[in-house]
PDB file of C-alpha atoms in Angstrom:
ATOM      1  CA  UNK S   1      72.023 106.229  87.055  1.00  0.00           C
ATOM      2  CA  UNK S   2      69.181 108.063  89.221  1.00  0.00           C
ATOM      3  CA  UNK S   3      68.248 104.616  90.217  1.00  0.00           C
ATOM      4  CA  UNK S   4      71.856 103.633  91.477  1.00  0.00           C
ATOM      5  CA  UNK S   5      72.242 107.199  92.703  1.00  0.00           C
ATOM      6  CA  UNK S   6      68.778 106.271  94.746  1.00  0.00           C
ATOM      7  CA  UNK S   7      69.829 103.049  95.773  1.00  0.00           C
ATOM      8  CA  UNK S   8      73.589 103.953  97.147  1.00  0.00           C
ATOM      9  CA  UNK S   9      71.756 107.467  99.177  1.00  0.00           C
ATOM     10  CA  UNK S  10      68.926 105.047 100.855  1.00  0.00           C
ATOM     11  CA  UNK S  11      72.101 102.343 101.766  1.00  0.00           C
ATOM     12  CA  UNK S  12      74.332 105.540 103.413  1.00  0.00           C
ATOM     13  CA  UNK S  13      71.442 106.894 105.434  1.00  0.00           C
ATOM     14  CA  UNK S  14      70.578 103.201 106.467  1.00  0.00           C
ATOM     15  CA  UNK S  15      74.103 103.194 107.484  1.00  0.00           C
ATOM     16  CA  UNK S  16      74.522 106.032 109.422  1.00  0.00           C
ATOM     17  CA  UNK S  17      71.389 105.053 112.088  1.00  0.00           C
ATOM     18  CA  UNK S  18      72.623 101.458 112.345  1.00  0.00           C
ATOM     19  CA  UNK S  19      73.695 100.846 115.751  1.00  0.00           C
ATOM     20  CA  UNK S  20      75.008  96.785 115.853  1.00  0.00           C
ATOM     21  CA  UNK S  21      77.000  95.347 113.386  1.00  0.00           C
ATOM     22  CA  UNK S  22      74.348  92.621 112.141  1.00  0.00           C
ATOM     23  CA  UNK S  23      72.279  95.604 111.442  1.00  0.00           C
ATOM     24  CA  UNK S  24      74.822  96.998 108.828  1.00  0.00           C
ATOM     25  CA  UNK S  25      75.434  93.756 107.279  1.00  0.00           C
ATOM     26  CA  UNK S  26      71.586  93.177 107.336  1.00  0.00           C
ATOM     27  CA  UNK S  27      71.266  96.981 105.411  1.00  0.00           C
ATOM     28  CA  UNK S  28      74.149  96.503 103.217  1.00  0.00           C
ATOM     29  CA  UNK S  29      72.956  92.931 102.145  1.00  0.00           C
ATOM     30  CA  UNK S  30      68.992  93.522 101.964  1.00  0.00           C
ATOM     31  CA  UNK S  31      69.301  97.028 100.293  1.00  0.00           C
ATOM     32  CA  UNK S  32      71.888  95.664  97.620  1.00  0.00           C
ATOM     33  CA  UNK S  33      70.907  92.068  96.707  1.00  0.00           C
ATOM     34  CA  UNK S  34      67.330  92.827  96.415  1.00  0.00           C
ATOM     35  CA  UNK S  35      66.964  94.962  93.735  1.00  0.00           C
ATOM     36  CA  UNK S  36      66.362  94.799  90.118  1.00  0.00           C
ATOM     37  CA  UNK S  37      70.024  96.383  89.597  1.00  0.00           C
ATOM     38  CA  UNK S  38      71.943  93.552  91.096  1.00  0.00           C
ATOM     39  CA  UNK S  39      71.424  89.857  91.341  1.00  0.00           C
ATOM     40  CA  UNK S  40      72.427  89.462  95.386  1.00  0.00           C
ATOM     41  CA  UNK S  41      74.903  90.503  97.541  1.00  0.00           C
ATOM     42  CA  UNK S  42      76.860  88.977 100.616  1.00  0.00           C
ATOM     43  CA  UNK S  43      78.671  91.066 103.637  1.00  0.00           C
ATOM     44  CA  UNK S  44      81.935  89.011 105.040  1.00  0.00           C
ATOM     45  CA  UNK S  45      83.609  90.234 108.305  1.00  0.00           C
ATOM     46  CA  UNK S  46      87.466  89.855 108.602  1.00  0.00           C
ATOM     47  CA  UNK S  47      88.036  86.773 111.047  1.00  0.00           C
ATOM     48  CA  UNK S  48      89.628  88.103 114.690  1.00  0.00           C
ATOM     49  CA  UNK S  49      93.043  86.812 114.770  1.00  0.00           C
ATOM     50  CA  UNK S  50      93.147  85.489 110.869  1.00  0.00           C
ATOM     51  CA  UNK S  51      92.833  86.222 107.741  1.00  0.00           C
ATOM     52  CA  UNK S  52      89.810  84.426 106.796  1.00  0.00           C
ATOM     53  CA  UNK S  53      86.635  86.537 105.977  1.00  0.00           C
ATOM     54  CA  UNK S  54      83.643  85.183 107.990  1.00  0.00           C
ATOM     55  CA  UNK S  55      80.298  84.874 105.866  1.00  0.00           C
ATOM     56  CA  UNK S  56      77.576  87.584 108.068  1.00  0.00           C
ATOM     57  CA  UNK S  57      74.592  87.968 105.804  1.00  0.00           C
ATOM     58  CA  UNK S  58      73.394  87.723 102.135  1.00  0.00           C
ATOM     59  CA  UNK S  59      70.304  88.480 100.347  1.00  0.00           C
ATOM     60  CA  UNK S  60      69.076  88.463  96.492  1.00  0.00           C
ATOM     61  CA  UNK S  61      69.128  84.859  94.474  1.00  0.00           C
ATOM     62  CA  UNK S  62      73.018  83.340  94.855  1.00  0.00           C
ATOM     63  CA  UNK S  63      72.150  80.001  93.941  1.00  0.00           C
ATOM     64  CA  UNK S  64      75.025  77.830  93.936  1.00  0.00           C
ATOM     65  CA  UNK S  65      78.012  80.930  93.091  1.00  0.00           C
ATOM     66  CA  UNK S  66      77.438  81.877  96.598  1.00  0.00           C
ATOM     67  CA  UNK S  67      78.088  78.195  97.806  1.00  0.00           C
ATOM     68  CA  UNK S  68      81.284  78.286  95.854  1.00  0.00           C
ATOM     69  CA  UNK S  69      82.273  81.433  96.799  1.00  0.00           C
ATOM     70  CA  UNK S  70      82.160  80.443 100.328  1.00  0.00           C
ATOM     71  CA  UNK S  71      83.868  77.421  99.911  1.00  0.00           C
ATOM     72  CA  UNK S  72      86.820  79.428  98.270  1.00  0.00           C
ATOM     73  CA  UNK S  73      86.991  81.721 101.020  1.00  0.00           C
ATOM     74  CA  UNK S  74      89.269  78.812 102.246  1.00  0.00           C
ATOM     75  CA  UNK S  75      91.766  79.623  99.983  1.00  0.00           C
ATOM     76  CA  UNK S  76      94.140  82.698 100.422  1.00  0.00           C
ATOM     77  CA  UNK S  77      93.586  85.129  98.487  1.00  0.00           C
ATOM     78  CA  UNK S  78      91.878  83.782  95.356  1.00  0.00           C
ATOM     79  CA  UNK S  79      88.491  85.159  95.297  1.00  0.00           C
ATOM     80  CA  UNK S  80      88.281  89.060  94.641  1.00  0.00           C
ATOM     81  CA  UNK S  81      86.438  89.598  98.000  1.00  0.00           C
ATOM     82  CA  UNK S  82      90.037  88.421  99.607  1.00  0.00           C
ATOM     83  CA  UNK S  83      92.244  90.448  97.656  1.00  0.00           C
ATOM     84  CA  UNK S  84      89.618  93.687  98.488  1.00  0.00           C
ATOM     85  CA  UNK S  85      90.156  92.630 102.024  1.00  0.00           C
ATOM     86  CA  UNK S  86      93.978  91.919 101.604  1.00  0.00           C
ATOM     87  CA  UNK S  87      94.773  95.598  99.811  1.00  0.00           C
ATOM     88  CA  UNK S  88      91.814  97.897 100.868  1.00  0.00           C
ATOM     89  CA  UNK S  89      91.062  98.417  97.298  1.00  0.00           C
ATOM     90  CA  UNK S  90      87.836  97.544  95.115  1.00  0.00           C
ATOM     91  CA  UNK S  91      88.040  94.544  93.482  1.00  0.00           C
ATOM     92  CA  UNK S  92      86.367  94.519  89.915  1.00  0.00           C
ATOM     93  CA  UNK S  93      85.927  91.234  87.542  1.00  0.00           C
ATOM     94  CA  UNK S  94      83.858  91.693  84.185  1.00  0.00           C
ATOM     95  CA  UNK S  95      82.996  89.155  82.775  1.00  0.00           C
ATOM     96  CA  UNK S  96      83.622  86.158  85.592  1.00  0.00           C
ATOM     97  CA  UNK S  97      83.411  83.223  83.565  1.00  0.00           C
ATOM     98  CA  UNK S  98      86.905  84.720  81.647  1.00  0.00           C
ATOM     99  CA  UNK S  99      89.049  86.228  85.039  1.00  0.00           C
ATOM    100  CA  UNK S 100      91.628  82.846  85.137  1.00  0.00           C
ATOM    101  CA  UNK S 101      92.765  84.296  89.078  1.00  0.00           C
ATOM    102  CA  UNK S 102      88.962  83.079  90.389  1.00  0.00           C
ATOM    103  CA  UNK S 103      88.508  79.485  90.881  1.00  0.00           C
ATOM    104  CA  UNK S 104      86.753  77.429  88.318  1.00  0.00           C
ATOM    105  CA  UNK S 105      84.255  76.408  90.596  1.00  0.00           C
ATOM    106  CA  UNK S 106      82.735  80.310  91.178  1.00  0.00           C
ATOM    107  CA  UNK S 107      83.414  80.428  87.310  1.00  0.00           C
ATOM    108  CA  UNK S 108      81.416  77.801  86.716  1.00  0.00           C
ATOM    109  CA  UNK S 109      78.825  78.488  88.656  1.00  0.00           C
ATOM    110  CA  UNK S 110      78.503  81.797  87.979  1.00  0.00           C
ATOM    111  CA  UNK S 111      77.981  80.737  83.946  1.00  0.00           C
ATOM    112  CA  UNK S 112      75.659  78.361  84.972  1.00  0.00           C
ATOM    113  CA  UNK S 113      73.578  81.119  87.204  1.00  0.00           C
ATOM    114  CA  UNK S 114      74.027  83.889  84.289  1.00  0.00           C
ATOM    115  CA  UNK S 115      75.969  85.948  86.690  1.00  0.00           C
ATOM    116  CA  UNK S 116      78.594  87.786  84.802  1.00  0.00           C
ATOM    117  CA  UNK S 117      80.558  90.733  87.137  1.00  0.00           C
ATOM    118  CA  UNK S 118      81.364  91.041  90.566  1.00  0.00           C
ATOM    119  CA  UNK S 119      81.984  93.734  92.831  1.00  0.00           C
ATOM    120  CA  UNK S 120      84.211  93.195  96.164  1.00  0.00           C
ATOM    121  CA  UNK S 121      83.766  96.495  98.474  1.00  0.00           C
ATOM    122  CA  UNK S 122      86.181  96.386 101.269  1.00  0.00           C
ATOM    123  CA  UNK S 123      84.982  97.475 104.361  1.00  0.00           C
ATOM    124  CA  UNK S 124      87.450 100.711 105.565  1.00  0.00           C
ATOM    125  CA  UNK S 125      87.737 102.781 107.912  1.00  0.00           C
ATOM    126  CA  UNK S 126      91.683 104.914 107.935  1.00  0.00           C
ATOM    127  CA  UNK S 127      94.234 102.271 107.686  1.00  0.00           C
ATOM    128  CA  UNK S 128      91.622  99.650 109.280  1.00  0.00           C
ATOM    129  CA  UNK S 129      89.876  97.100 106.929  1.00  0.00           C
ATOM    130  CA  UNK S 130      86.848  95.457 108.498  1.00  0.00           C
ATOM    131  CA  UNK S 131      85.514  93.180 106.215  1.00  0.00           C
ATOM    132  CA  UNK S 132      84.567  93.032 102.036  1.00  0.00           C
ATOM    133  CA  UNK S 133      80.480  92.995 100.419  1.00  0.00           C
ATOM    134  CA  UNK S 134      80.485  91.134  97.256  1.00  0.00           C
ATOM    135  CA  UNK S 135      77.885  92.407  94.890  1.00  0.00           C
ATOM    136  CA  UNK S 136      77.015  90.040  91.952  1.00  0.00           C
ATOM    137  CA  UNK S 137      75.199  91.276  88.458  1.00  0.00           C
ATOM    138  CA  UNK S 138      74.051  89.250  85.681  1.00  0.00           C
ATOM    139  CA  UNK S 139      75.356  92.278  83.208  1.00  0.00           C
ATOM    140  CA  UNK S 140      78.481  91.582  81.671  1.00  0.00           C
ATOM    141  CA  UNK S 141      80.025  95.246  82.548  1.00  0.00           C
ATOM    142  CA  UNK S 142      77.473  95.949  85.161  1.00  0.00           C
ATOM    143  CA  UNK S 143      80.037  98.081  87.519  1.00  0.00           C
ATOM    144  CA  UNK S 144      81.285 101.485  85.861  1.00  0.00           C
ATOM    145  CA  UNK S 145      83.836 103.559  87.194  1.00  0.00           C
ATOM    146  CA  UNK S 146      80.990 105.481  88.664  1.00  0.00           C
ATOM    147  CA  UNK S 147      79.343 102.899  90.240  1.00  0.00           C
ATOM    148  CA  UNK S 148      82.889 101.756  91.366  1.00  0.00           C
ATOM    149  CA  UNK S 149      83.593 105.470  92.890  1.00  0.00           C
ATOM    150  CA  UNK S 150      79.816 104.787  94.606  1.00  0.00           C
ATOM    151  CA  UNK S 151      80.713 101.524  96.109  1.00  0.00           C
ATOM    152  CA  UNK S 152      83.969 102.688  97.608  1.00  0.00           C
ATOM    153  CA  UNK S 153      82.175 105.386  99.902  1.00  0.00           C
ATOM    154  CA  UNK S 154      79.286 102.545 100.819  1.00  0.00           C
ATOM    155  CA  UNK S 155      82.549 100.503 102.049  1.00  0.00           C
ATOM    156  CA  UNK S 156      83.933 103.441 103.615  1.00  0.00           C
ATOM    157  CA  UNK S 157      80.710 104.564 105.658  1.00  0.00           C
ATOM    158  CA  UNK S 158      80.308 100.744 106.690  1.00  0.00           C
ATOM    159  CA  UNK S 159      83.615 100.911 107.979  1.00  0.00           C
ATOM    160  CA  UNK S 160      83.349 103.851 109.390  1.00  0.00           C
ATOM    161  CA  UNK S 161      79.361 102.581 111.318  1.00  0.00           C
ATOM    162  CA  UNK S 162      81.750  99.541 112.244  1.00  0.00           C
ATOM    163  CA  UNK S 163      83.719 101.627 114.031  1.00  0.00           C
ATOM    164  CA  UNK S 164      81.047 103.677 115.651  1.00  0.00           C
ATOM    165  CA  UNK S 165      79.671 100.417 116.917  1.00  0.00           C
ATOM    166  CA  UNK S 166      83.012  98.719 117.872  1.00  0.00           C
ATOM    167  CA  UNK S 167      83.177 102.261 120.263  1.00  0.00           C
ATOM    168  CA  UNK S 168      80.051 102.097 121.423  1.00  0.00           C
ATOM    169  CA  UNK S 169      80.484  98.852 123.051  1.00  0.00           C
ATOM    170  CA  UNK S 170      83.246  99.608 124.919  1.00  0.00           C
ATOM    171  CA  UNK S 171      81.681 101.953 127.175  1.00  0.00           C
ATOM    172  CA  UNK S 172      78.479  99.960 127.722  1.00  0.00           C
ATOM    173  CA  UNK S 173      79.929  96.921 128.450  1.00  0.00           C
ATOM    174  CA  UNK S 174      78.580  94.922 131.963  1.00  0.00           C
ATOM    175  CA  UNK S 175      82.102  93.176 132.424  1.00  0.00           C
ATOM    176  CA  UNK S 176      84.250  93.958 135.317  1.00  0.00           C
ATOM    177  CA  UNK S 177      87.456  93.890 135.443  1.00  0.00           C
ATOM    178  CA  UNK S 178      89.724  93.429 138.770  1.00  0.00           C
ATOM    179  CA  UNK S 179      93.218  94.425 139.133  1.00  0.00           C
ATOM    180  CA  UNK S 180      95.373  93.770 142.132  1.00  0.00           C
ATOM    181  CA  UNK S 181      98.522  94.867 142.826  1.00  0.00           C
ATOM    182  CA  UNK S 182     101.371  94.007 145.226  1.00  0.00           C
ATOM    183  CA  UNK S 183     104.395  95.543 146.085  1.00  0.00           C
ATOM    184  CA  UNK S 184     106.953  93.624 147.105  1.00  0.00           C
ATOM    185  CA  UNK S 185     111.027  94.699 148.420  1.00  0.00           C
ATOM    186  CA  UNK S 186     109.020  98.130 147.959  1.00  0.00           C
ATOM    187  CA  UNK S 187     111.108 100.946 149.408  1.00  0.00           C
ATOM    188  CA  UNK S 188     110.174 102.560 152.923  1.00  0.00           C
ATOM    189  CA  UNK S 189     107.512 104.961 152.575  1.00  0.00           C
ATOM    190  CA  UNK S 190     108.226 107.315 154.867  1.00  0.00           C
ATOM    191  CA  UNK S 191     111.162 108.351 152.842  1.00  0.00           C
TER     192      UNK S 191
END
């Protein structure tokens, strides 16, 4: 637990100085998926305009769950990453290999890659959800309620540095806009 405890303090205050997006999937990613506690981890971003979750980092050994996993992010709302992004809520699934609502290709390849639990963080920030980290163990009940309770302020901080950043940009922006207006059957003015 002092270890996890560790781990989820060095990932918040990594957080809180990022100043681009890649660099909070790049410290969400590196911080989680290469450690000795969990096997990897991968940060999706919520697709503009859709409801697909684009793939923006991942770190740690996936071996071939990972390619799976992104080839179910196709599908609606089969994987646990989608349904964290879909409700706003932590997904859990201990053990993988028996959770029937995943798709027997992740199953399957998680078996084959010992990976047993997953993890999908949504990415929150008030009503706002950004995107989803999956984090990936090879423990069959890796992910207490603690570390679940953990997790859920990680996605809520990353939401929240989204959000930061997504503000940021606005004001430092080099683009230009030009309005022009014309009045037309306008009313005297000297009235």
């Amino acid at each position: 637990l002092v270890g996890l405890d560790e781990l989820i303090s060095a990932v918040l205050e990594d957080l809180v100085g990022a100043s681009m997006r890649e660099e909070i999937a790049e410290t969400v990613c590196e911080r989680l998926g290469e450690t000795d506690i969990y096997e990897f981890a991968w940060f999706g971003e919520r697709e503009v305009g859709g409801d697909g979750i684009l793939v923006r980092g991942s770190a740690g050994t996936t071996g071939r769950t990972f390619e799976h996993v992104q080839d179910g992010l196709g599908d609606l709302a089969t994987l646990p990453e989608q349904r964290a992004v879909e409700t706003g809520t932590p997904q859990l699934s201990q053990p993988i290999a028996g959770d029937q609502s995943i798709p027997e290709a992740v199953r399957r390849a998680a078996f084959s890659d010992g990976i047993q639990s997953l993890l999908a963080i949504p990415l929150t920030y008030g009503s706002s959800v950004y995107g989803v980290v999956g984090v990936y163990a090879t423990e069959r009940n890796a992910f207490s309620e603690r570390e679940k309770s953990s997790f859920a302020t990680v996605g809520s901080i990353a939401g929240l540095a989204i959000t930061a950043t997504r503000n940021r940009t606005i004001p430092l922006s080099d683009t230009i806009g030009k309005l022009t207006l014309q009045l037309t059957d306008a009313p005297d003015p000297s009235v």
